[in-house]
mmCIF file of C-alpha atoms in Angstrom:
data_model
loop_
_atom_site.group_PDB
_atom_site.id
_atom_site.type_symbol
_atom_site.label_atom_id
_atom_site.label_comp_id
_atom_site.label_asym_id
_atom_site.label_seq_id
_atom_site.Cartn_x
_atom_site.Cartn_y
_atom_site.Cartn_z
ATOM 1 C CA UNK A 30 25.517 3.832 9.442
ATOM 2 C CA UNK A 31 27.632 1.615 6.882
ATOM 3 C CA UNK A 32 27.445 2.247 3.199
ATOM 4 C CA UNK A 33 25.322 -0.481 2.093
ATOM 5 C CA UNK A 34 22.222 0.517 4.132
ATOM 6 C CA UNK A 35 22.903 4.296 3.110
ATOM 7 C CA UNK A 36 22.535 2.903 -0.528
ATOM 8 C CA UNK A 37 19.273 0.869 0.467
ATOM 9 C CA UNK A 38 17.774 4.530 2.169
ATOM 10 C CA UNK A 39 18.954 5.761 -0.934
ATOM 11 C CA UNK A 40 17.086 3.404 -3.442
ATOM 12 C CA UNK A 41 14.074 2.435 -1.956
ATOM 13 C CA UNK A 42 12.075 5.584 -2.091
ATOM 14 C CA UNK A 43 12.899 6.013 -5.798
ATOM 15 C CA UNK A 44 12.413 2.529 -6.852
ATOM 16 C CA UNK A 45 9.312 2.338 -5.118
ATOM 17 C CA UNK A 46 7.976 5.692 -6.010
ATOM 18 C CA UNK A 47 8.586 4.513 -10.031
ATOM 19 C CA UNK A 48 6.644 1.139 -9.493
ATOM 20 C CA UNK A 49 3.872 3.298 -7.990
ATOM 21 C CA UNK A 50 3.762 5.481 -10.986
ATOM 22 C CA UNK A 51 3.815 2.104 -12.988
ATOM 23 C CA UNK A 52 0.981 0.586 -10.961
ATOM 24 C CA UNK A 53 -1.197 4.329 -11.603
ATOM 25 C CA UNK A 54 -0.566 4.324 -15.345
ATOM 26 C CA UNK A 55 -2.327 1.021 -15.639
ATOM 27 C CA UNK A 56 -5.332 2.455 -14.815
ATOM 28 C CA UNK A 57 -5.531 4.506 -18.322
ATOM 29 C CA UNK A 58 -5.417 1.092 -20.338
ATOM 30 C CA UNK A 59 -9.269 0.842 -19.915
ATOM 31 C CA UNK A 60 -9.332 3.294 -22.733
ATOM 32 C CA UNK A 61 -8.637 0.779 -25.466
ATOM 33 C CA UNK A 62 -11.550 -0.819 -24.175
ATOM 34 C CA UNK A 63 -14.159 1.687 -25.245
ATOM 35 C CA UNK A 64 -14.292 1.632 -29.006
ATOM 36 C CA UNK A 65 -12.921 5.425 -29.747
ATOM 37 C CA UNK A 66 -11.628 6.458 -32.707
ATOM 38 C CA UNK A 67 -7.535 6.614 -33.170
ATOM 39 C CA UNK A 68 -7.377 10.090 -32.203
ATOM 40 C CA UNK A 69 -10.423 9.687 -29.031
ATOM 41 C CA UNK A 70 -8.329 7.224 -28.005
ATOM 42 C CA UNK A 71 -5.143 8.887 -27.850
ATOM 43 C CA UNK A 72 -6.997 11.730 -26.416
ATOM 44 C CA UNK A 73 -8.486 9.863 -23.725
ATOM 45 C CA UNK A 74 -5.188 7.920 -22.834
ATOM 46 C CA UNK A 75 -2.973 11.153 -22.443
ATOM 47 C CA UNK A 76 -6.015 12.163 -20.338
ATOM 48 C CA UNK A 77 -6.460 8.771 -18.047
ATOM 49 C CA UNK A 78 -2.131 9.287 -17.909
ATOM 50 C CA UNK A 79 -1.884 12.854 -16.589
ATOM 51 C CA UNK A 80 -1.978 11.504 -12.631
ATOM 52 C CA UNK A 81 1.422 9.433 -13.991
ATOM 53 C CA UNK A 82 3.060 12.851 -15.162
ATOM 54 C CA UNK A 83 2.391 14.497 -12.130
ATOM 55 C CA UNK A 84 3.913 11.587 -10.937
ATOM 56 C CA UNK A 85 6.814 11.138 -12.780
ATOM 57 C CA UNK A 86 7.738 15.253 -12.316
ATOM 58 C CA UNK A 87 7.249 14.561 -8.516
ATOM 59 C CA UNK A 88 9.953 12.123 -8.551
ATOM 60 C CA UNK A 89 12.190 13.639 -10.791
ATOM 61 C CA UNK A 90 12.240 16.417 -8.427
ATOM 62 C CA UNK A 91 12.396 14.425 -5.472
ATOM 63 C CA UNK A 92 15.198 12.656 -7.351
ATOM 64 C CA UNK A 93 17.582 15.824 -6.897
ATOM 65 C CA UNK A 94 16.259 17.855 -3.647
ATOM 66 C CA UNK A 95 14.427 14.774 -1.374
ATOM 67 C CA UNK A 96 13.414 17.457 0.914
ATOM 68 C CA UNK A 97 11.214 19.448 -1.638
ATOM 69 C CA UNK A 98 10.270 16.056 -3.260
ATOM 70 C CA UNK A 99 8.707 15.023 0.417
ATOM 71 C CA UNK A 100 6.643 18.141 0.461
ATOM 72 C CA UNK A 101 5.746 17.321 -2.602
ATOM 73 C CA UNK A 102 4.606 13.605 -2.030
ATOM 74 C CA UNK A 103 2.999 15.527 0.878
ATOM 75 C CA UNK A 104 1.138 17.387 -1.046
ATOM 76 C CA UNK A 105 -0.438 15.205 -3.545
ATOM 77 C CA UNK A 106 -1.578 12.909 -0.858
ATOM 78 C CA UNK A 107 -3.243 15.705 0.904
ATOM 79 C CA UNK A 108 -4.882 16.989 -2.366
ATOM 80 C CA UNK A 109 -6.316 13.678 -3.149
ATOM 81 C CA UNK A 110 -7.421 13.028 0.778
ATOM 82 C CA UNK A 111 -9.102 16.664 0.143
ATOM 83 C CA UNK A 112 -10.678 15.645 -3.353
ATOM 84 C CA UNK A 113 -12.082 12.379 -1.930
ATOM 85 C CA UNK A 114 -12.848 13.135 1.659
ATOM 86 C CA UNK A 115 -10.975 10.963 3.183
ATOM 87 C CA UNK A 116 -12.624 7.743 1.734
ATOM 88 C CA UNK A 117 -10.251 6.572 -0.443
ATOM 89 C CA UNK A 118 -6.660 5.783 1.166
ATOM 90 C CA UNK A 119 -5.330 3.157 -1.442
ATOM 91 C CA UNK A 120 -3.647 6.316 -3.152
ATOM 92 C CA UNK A 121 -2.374 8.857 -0.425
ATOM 93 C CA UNK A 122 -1.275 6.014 1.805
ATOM 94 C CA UNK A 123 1.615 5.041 -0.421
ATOM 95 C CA UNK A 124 2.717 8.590 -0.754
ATOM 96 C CA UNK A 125 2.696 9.695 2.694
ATOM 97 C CA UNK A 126 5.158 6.488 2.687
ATOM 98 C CA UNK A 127 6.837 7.986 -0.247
ATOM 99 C CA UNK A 128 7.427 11.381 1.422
ATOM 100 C CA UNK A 129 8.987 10.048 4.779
ATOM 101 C CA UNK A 130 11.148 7.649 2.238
ATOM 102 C CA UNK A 131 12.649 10.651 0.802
ATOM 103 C CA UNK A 132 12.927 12.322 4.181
ATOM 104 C CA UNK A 133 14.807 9.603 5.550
ATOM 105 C CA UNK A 134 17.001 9.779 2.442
ATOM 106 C CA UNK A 135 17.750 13.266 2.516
ATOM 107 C CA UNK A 136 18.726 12.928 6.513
ATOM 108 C CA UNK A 137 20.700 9.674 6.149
ATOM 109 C CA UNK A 138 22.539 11.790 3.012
ATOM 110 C CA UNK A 139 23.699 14.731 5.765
ATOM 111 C CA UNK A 140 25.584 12.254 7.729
ATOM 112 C CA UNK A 141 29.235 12.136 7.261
ATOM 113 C CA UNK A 142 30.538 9.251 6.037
#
């Protein structure tokens, strides 16, 4: 495997693991829409943004040991299959993706070179 596509394994699970994160934190902007206070609002928007922390400590892990960071991805999308029965797959779908990105990573990272 050349260098360039050992870059592009590399990448792609991280870049597309942050624009995920990006696309779940616009779901807490509704907030400003409800006419709470200053402080209900910031309340309610550090409440609506706790998914995107998980989310962000998920890839920071998965950033340094891909392997754990897979179980983790794993993980979450099992949780939220769990938590919605199954009927919802617009969330666990992409990290299921997610954690077989990072497994590809960390297995295209043991080659030599």
């Amino acid at each position: 495997m050349n260098k360039n596509t050992k870059r592009w394994f590399y990448w792609l699970p991280r870049v597309l693991s942050i624009a995920f994160a990006l696309f779940i934190s616009i779901f807490a902007l509704d907030v400003f829409g409800e006419g709470y206070s200053f402080w209900e609002t910031l309340l309610a928007l550090f409440m609506h943004l706790i998914p995107t922390f998980i989310l962000v400590a998920v890839i920071a892990i998965a950033w340094r040991w891909e392997r754990v960071g897979a179980a983790l991805f794993l993980a979450l999308a099992l949780i939220y299959l769990s938590m919605t029965d199954g009927r919802m797959l617009t969330i666990p779908i992409p990290l299921i993706i997610f954690s077989l990105l990072f497994l590809v990573s960390w297995r295209v990272t043991l080659q030599p070179r």
